[in-house]
Coordinates of C-alpha atoms in Angstrom, one line a residue:
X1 CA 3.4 6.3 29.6
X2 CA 1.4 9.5 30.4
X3 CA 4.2 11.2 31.3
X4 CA 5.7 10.4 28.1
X5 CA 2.1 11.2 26.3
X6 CA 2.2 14.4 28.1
X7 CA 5.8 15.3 27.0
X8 CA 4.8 15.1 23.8
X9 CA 1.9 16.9 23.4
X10 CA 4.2 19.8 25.0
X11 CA 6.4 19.9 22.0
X12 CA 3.2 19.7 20.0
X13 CA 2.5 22.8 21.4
X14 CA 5.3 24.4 21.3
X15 CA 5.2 23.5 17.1
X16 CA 1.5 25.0 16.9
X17 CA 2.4 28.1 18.8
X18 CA 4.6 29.2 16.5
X19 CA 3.2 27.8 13.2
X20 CA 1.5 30.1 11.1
X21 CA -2.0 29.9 9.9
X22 CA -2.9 27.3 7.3
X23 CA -2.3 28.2 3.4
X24 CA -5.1 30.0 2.7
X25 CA -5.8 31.3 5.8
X26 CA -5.6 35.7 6.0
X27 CA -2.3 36.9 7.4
X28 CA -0.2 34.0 5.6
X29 CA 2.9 35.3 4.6
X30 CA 3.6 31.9 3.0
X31 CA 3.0 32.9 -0.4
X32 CA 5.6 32.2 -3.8
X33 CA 7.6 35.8 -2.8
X34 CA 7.2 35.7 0.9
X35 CA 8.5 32.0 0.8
X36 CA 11.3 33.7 -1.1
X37 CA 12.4 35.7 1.6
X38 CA 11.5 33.6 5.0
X39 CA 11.9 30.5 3.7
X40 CA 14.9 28.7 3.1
X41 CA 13.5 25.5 1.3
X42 CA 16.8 24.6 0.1
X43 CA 17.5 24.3 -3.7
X44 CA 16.5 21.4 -6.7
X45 CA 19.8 19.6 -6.0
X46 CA 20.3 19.8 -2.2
X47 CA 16.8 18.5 -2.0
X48 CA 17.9 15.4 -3.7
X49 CA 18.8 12.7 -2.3
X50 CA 20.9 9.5 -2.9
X51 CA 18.8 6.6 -1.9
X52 CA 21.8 3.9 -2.3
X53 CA 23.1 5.9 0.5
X54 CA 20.4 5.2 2.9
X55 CA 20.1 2.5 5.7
X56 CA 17.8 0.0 6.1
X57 CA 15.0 1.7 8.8
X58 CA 16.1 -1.3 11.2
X59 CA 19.9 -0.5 10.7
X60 CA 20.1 3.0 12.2
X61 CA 17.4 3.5 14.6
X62 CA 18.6 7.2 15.1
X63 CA 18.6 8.4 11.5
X64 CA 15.0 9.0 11.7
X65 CA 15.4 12.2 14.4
X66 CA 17.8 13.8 11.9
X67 CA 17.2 16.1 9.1
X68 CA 17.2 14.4 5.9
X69 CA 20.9 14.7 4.3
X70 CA 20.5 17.8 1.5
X71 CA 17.9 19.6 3.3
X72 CA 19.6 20.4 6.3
X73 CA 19.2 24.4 5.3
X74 CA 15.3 23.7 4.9
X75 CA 12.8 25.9 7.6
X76 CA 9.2 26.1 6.8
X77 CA 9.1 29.2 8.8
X78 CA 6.3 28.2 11.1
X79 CA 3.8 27.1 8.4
X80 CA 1.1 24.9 9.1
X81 CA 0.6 21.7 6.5
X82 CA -3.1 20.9 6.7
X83 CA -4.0 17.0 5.3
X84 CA -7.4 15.5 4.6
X85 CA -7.9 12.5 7.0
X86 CA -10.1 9.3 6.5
X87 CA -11.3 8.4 9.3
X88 CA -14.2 6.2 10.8
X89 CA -14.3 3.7 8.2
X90 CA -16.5 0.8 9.3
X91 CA -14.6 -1.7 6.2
X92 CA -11.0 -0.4 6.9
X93 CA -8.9 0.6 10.1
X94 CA -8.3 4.0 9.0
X95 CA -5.2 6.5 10.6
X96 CA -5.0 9.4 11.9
X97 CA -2.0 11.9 10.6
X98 CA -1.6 13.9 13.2
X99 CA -3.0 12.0 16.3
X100 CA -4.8 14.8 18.9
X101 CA -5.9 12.0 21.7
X102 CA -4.0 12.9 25.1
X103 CA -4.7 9.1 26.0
X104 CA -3.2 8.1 22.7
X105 CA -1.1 5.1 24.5
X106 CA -0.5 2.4 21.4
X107 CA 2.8 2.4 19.5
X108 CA 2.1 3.4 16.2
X109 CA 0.5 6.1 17.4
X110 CA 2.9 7.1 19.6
X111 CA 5.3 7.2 16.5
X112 CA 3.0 9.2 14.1
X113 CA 3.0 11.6 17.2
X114 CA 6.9 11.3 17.4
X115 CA 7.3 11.5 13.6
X116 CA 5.3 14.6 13.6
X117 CA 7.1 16.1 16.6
X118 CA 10.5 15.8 14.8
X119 CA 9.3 17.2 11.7
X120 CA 7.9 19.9 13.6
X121 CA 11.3 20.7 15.7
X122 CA 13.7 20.3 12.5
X123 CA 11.9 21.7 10.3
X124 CA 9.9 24.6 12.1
X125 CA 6.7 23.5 10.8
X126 CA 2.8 22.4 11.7
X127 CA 1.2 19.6 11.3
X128 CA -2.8 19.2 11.2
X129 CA -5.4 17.1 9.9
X130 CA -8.9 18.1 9.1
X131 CA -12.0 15.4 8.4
X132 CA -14.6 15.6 6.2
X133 CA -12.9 18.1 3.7
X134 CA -14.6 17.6 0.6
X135 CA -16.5 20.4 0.9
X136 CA -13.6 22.3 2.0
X137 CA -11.8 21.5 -1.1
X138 CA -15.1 22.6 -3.3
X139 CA -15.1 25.4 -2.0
X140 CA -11.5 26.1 -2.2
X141 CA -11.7 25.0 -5.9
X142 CA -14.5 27.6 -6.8
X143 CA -13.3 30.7 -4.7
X144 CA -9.2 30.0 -5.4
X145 CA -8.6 29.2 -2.1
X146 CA -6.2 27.1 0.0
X147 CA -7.1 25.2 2.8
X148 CA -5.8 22.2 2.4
X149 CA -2.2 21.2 1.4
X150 CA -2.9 17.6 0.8
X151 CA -5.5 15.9 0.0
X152 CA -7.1 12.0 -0.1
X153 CA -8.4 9.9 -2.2
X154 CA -9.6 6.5 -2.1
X155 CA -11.0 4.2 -4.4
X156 CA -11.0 7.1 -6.8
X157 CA -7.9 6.6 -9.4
X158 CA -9.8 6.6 -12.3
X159 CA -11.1 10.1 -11.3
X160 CA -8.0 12.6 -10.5
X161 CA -6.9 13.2 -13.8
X162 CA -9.5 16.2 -14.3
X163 CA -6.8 18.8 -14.0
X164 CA -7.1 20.3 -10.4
X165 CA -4.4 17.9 -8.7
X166 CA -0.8 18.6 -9.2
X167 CA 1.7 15.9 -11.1
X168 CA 3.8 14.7 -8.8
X169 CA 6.6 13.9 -11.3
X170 CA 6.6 18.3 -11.9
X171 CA 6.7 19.0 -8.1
X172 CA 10.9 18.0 -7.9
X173 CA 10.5 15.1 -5.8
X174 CA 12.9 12.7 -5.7
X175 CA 10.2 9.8 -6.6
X176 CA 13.5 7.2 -6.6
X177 CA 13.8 7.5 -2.8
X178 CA 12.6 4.7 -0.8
X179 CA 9.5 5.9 0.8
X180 CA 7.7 6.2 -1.9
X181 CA 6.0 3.2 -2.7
X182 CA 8.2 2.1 -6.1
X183 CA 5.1 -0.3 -7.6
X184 CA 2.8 2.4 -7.8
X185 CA 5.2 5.0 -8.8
X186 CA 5.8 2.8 -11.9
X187 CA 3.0 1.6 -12.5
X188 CA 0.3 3.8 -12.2
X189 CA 2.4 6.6 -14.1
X190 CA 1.3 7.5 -17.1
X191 CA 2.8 9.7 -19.8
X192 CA 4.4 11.3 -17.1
X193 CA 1.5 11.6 -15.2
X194 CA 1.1 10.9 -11.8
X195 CA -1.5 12.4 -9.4
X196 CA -1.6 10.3 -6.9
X197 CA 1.1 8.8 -4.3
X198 CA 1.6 5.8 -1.8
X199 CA 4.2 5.6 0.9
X200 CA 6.1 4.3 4.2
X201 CA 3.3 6.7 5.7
X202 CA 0.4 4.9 3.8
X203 CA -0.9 2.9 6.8
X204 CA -4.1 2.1 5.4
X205 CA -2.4 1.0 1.8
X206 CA -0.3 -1.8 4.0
X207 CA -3.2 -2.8 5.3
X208 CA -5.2 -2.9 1.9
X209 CA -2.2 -5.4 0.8
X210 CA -3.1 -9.4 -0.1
X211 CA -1.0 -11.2 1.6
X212 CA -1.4 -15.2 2.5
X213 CA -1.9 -16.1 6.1
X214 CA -1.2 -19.5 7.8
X215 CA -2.3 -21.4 10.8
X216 CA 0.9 -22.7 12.9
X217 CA -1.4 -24.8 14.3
X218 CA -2.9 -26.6 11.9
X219 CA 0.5 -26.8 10.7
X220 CA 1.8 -28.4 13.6
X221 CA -0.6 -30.9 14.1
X222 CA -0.1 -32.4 10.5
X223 CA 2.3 -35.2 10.6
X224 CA 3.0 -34.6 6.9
X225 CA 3.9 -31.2 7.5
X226 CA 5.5 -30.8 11.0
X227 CA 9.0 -29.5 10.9
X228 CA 8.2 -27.3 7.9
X229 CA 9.6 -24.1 7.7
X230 CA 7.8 -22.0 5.5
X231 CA 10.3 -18.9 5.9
X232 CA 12.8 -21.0 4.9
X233 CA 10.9 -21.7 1.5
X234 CA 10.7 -18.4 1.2
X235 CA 14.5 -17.2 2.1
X236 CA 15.8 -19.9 -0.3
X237 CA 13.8 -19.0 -2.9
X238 CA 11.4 -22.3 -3.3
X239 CA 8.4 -20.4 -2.4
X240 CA 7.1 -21.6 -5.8
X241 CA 3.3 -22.3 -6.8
X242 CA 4.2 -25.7 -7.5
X243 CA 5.5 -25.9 -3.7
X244 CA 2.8 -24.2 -2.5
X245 CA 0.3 -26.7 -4.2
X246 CA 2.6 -29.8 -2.5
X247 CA 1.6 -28.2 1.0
X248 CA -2.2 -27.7 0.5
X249 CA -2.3 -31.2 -0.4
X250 CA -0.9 -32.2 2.4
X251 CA -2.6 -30.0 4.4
X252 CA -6.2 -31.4 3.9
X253 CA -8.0 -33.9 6.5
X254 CA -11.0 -35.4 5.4
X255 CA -13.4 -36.6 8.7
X256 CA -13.7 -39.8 7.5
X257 CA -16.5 -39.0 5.7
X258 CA -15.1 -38.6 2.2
X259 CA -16.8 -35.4 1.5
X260 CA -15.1 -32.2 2.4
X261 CA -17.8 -29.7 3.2
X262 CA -17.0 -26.5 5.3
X263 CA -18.6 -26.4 8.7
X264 CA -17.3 -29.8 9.8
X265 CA -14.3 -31.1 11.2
X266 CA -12.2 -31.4 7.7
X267 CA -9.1 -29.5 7.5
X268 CA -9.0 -27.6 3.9
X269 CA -5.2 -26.8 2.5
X270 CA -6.7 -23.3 1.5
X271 CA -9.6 -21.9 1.6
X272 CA -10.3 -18.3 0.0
X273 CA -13.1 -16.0 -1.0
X274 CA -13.6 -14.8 -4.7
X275 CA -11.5 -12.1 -3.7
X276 CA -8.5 -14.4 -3.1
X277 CA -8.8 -15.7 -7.0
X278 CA -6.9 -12.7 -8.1
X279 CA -4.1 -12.5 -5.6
X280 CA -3.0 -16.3 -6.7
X281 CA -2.7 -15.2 -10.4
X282 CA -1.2 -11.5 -9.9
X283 CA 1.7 -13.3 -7.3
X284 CA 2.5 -16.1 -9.7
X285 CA 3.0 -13.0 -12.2
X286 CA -0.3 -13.2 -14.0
X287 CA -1.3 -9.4 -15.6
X288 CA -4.7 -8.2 -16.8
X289 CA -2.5 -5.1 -18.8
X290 CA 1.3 -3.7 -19.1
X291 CA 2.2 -1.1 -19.8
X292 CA 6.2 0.0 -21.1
X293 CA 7.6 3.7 -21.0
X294 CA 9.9 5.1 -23.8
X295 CA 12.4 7.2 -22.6
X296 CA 10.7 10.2 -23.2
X297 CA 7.9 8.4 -20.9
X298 CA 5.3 8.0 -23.6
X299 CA 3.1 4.8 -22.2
X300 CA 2.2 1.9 -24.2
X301 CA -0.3 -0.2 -23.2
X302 CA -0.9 -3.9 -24.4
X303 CA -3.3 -6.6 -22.2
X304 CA -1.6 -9.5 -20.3
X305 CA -3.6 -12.5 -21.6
X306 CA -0.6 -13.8 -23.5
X307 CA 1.0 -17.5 -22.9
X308 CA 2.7 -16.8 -19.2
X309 CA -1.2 -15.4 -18.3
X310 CA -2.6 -19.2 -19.7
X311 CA 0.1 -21.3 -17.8
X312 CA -0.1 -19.5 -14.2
X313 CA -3.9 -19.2 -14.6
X314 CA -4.2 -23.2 -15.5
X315 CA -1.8 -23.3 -12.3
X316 CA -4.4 -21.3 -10.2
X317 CA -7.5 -23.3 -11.2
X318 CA -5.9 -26.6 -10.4
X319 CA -5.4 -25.2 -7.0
X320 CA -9.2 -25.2 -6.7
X321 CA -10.5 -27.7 -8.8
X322 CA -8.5 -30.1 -6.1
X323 CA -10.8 -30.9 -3.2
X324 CA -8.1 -29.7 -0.4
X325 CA -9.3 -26.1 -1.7
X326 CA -12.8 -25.1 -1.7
X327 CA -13.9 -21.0 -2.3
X328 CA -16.2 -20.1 0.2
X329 CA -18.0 -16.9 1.6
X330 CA -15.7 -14.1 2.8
X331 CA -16.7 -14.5 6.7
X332 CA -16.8 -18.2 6.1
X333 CA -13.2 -18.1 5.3
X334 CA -12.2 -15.5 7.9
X335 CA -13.7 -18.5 10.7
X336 CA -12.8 -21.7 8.9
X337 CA -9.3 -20.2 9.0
X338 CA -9.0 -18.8 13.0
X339 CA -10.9 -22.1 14.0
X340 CA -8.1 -24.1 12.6
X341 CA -9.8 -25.6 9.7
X342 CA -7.9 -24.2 6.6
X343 CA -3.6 -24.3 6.7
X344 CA -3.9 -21.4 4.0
X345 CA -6.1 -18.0 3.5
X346 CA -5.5 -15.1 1.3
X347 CA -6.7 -12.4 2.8
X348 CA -5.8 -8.2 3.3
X349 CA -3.0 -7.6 6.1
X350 CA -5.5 -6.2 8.5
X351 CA -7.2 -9.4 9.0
X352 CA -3.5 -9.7 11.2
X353 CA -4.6 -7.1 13.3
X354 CA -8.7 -8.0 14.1
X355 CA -7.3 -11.5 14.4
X356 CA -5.3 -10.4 17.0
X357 CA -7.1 -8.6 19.0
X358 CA -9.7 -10.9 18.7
X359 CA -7.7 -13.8 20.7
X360 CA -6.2 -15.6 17.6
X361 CA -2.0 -15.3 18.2
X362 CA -0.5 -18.9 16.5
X363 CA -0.7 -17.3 12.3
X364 CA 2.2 -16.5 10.1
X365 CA 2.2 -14.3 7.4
X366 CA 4.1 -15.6 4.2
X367 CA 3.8 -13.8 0.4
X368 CA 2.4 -15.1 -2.5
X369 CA 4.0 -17.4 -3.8
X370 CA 5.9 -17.4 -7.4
X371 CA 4.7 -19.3 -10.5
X372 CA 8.9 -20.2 -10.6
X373 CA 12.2 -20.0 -9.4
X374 CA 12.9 -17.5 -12.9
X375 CA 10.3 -15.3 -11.6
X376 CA 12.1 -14.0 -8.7
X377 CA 15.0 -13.4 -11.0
X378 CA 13.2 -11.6 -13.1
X379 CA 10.1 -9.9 -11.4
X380 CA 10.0 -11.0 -8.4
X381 CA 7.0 -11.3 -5.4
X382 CA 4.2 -9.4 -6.6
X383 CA 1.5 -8.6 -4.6
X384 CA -2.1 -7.1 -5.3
X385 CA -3.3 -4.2 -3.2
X386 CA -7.1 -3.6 -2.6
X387 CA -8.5 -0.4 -4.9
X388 CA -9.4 0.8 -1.6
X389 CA -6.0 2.4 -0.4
X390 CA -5.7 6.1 0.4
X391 CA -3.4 8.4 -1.0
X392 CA -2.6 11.4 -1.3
X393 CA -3.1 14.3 -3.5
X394 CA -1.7 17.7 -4.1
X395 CA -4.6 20.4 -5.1
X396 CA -4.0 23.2 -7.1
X397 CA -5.2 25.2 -5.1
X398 CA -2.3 25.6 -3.8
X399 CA -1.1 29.2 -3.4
X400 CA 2.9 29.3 -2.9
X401 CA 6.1 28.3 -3.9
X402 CA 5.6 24.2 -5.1
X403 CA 9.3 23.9 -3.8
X404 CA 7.6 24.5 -0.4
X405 CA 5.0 21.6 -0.6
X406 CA 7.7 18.9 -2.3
X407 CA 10.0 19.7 0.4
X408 CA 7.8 18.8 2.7
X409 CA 6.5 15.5 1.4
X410 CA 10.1 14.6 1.1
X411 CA 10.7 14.6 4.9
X412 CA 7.4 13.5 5.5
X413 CA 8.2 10.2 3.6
X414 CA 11.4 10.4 5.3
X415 CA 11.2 10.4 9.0
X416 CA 7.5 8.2 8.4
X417 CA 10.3 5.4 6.7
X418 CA 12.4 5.9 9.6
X419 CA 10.1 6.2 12.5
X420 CA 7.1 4.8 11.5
X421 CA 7.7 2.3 9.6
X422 CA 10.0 0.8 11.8
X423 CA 7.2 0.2 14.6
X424 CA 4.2 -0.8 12.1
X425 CA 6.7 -4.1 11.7
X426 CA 7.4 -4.1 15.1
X427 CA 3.7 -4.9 15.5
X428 CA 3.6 -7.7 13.9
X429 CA 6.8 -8.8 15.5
X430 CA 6.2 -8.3 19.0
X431 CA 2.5 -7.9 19.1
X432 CA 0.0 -9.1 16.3
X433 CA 1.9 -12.5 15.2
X434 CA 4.8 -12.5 18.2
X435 CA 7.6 -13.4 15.0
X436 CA 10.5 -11.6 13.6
X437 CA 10.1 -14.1 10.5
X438 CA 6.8 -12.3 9.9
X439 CA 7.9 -9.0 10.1
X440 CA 10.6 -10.1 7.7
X441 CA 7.8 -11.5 5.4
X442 CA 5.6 -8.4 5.7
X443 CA 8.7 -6.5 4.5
X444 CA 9.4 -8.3 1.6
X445 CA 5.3 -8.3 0.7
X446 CA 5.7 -4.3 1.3
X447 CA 8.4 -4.0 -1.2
X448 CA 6.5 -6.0 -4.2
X449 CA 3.0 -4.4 -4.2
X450 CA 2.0 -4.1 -7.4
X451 CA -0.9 -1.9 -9.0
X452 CA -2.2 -3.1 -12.3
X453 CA -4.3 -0.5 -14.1
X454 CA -6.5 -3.4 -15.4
X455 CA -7.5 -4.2 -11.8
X456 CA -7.1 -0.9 -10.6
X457 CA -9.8 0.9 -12.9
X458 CA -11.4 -2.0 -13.7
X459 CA -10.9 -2.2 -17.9
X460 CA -13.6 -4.0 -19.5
X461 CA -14.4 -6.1 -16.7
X462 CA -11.8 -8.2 -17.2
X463 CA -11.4 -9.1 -13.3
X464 CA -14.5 -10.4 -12.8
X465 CA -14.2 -12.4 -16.1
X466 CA -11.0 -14.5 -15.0
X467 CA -12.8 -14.6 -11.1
X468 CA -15.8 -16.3 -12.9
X469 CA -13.8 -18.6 -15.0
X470 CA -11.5 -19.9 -12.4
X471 CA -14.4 -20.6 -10.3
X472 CA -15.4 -22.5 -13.0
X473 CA -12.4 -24.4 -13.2
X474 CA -11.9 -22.9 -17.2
X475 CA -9.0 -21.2 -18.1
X476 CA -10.1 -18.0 -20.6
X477 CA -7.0 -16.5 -20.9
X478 CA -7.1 -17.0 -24.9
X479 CA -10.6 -16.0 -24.7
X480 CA -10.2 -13.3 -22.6
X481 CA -7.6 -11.9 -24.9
X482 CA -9.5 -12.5 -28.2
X483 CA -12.7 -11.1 -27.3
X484 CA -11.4 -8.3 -24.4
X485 CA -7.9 -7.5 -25.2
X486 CA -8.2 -4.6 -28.0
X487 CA -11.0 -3.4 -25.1
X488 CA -8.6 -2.9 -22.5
X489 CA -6.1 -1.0 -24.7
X490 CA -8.5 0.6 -26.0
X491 CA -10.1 1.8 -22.2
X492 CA -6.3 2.2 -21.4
X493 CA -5.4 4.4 -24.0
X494 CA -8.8 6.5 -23.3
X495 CA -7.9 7.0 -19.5
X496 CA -4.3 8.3 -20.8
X497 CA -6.0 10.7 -23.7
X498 CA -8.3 11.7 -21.2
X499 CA -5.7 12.5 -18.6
X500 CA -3.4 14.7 -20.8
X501 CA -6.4 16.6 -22.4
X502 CA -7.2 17.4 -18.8
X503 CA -4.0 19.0 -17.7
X504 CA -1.5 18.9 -21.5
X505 CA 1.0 20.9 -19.9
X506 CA 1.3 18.6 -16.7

C-alpha cells in the first residue's frame, strides 16, 4: 500500500512541477489572451457532451482514466486550480479535495488522489486546496484578485445571490450531464439563476442525505417479519407508505408491560428525532413550495399545502400517533436504534459510516418510502438533503477565459463520477454495511435528492410549523396554506427579485 501511496504522490509531483502558479498569482500567463494562445480548451460544442451516451460508473471501470469524449483536444497548460476546503467540522465528516497525507491509506481517499492524478496527467493541470479562505476571497473581492478558482459554501444558499459568484447556467456547462446533481440543478434554479452546484464529487452532500436505516437484526428475530426482503419491496416497486406502516407495526415488542417507553426492553417499529418528521413527508412527495419554469425559464412559485400535502401528511402523523413509533431525542434515537430497539430510523447517511466504525455491521440502508405506487410513475423517490451540504461556487474574481474554468469543472465531475463515485458505494458495499443491495439502495437515494426552496431557506417558518403539528398528531396543511401560503410566495418571489437585481445581466 505505501508503495502504491508513494507512486502516487510521484505523479503528484510530477503535475505540481510543471503547473503554473495559481490565478492570481504574478507571472500567470493564464489570462483571457494568454489562454488564447497556450490553451487549447476545446470549443462550446466539443465540450459537450451526450449524457445518453455514457455508462453506468459500475459498467466501465476504465472510462474513468480517459479524457472525457469532446474534450480530448483540452490542455490547461500547467495551470493550477486552487478550491476552498471545509475541513475539521466537529457535526459533519468533511473531505479533503486534494488529499496531501503520505499515509493517506483508506479508499476514497486513495481515489480522490487517483481522480486528481488523472486529471492532472490528461489534462496538464494542478490541483490544490487551501483552508480557511474566507479571508482570502475578501481580500481578493476588494483588491480584484484571484486566488481561488472555486469556492464553498455551506448552509449559505440564501446568501450567494449578491452578485460576486458566477451563474453557472452562463459558464457553458453541460448542466444535463450526469454528475451534476440533477435535483438541485432543477430545483434550486431560478430565473436562470444558479450560483451554486452539487455533484458525484460532493462527498459531504451524500452524506448530508436522509435516508432510512434498518436493523437486520431486529428484523430477524421478529417472527412476523423474518424472511422479509425489504430490497425486494423496493425493486418491485411496493415500497409504499402504507407498506412501510404494515412493517412498523409488526415490528413493535411491548415487554410485557403494556407501556412502551424508550430505555427498556420494548422494540419500537421506528423511532425518529424531530428531524426525521420532514424526511417522511418530503419521501411520500409532500412539498412546502414548487416552483415551474416557462421556457424562457422565468420561475413561478406557488406553496405545496394543497390536497396531496393533507393526505401524505395525515399518512405521516398516523405513523406516530401509533404507539410502535415514538419521537425521541436525536442521541436517544441514534442508541435505541444500534442497541436493537427500533427496526426503523431516519437518519443522514453518515450515521452509516460512525456506526460502522463504531462496531455496529448488521443495518441496511433502504429510501424513503412512497406515499403510492403512482408516485414512482410520476416523481419518484424523493429524498431531503440536510441545509448543511457544501458546494461549490465560482467567484468573479476570476481573471481569465470562463471557457477555462467550465472546462475544468466538466472533467472534474467527470472522472469524480467515474472514479470516485464508484468507490464511495463500494464502501457501503464491502465495508460500512458488507451488502451490494445497499449500495444499490444508496444509488437509487443519490439519484432522487431533492432540495425544496421552502426547506432550504427556510420561508416563513413553515418547517417548523408542520414539525410541531405532526408532533402533535394535527394535520395543518389547510392551515398552513391559509395563513402561510401567500408568505412563502411572497418570501420566494423576494429571494428571486433580490437575486436578479443583484446580478440582471446573469
Amino acid at each position: 500500500m505505501k508503495k502504491i501511496i508513494s507512486l502516487l504522490l510521484a505523479l503528484a509531483l510530477l503535475c505540481g512541477a510543471v503547473a503554473l502558479a495559481s490565478c492570481g498569482d504574478e507571472g500567470s500567463d493564464v489570462t483571457t489572451e494568454g489562454t488564447q494562445e497556450t490553451l487549447d480548451t476545446g470549443s462550446q460544442t466539443e465540450g459537450t457532451t451526450n449524457s445518453t451516451e455514457l455508462p453506468d460508473p459500475f459498467e466501465d471501470s476504465d472510462i474513468g482514466e480517459k479524457k472525457l469524449v469532446g474534450f480530448e483536444h483540452v490542455d490547461f497548460g500547467g495551470k493550477i486550480f486552487t478550491f476552498e476546503a471545509i475541513l475539521n467540522r466537529a457535526d459533519w465528516n468533511c473531505y479533503e479535495v486534494a488529499v496531501v497525507d503520505e499515509d493517506a491509506s483508506d479508499s476514497l481517499s486513495m481515489a480522490i488522489m487517483r481522480r486528481n492524478d488523472t486529471i492532472c496527467e490528461l489534462y496538464n493541470c494542478g490541483i490544490e486546496q487551501v483552508t480557511n479562505a474566507d479571508g482570502i476571497l475578501a481580500n481578493d473581492f476588494a483588491t480584484e484578485q484571484c486566488h481561488i478558482d472555486i469556492g464553498t459554501g455551506m448552509a449559505s444558499l440564501g446568501n450567494l445571490g449578491t452578485g460576486q459568484w458566477y451563474n453557472y447556467h452562463t459558464l457553458g456547462i453541460d448542466l444535463t450531464n450526469p454528475w451534476w446533481d440533477q435535483g438541485f440543478v432543477n430545483d434550486v434554479t431560478v430565473d436562470g439563476r444558479l450560483y451554486a452546484i452539487l455533484g458525484d464529487f460532493s462527498l459531504t452532500s451524500f452524506d448530508a442525505t436522509w435516508v432510512l436505516f434498518f436493523n437486520k437484526e431486529v428484523l430477524d428475530q421478529n417472527e412476523k417479519l423474518r424472511g422479509t426482503d425489504f430490497y425486494s419491496l423496493v425493486k418491485n416497486n411496493e415500497w409504499t407508505i402504507d407498506k412501510f406502516t404494515e412493517l412498523v407495526q409488526k415490528a413493535k415488542q411491548d415487554d410485557g408491560d403494556q407501556i412502551m417507553t424508550t430505555g427498556t426492553a420494548d422494540i419500537y417499529g421506528y423511532i425518529s428525532s424531530t428531524f426525521g418528521i420532514r424526511g417522511l413527508y418530503f419521501g411520500a412527495g409532500g412539498t412546502y413550495v414548487t416552483k415551474t419554469d416557462d421556457a424562457a425559464g422565468n420561475t413561478t412559485f406557488k406553496h405545496g399545502f394543497n390536497d396531496n400535502a393533507s393526505l401524505v401528511a395525515q399518512a405521516v402523523i398516523d405513523i406516530y400517533a401509533d404507539d410502535a413509533s415514538t419521537i425521541a431525542g436525536y442521541t436517544t434515537v441514534g442508541s435505541q436504534f444500534t442497541n436493537g430497539l427500533a427496526l426503523f430510523a431516519p437518519e443522514t447517511l453518515d450515521k452509516a459510516r460512525n456506526w460502522s466504525e463504531a462496531g455496529l455491521k448488521n443495518f441496511g440502508v433502504l429510501p424513503h418510502p412512497v406515499y403510492s405506487e403512482e408516485q414512482l410513475q410520476s416523481i419518484g423517490y424523493k429524498h431531503n438533503v440536510d441545509n448543511h451540504a457544501i458546494y461549490y461556487i465560482i467567484p468573479k474574481t476570476i481573471n481569465y477565459d470562463l471557457s477555462i474554468i467550465a472546462n475544468f469543472l466538466e472533467v472534474y465531475g467527470f472522472h469524480s463520477r467515474y472514479i470516485v463515485y464508484p468507490e464511495f458505494l463500494n464502501l457501503y458495499k464491502y465495508n460500512w454495511t458488507n451488502s451490494e443491495e445497499d449500495a444499490e439502495m444508496i444509488d437509487i437515494i443519490m439519484n432522487t435528492r431533492t432540495y425544496d426552496l421552502g426547506y432550504q431557506l427556510n420561508f416563513a417558518g413553515v418547517d417548523a410549523e408542520l414539525i410541531a403539528g405532526v408532533q402533535g398528531g394535527t394535520n395543518i396543511i389547510a392551515q398552513l396554506g391559509a395563513e402561510l401560503g401567500s408568505v412563502v410566495e411572497e418570501r420566494a418571489q423576494d429571494y428571486k427579485d433580490w437575486i436578479k437585481s443583484t446580478d440582471p445581466n446573469a
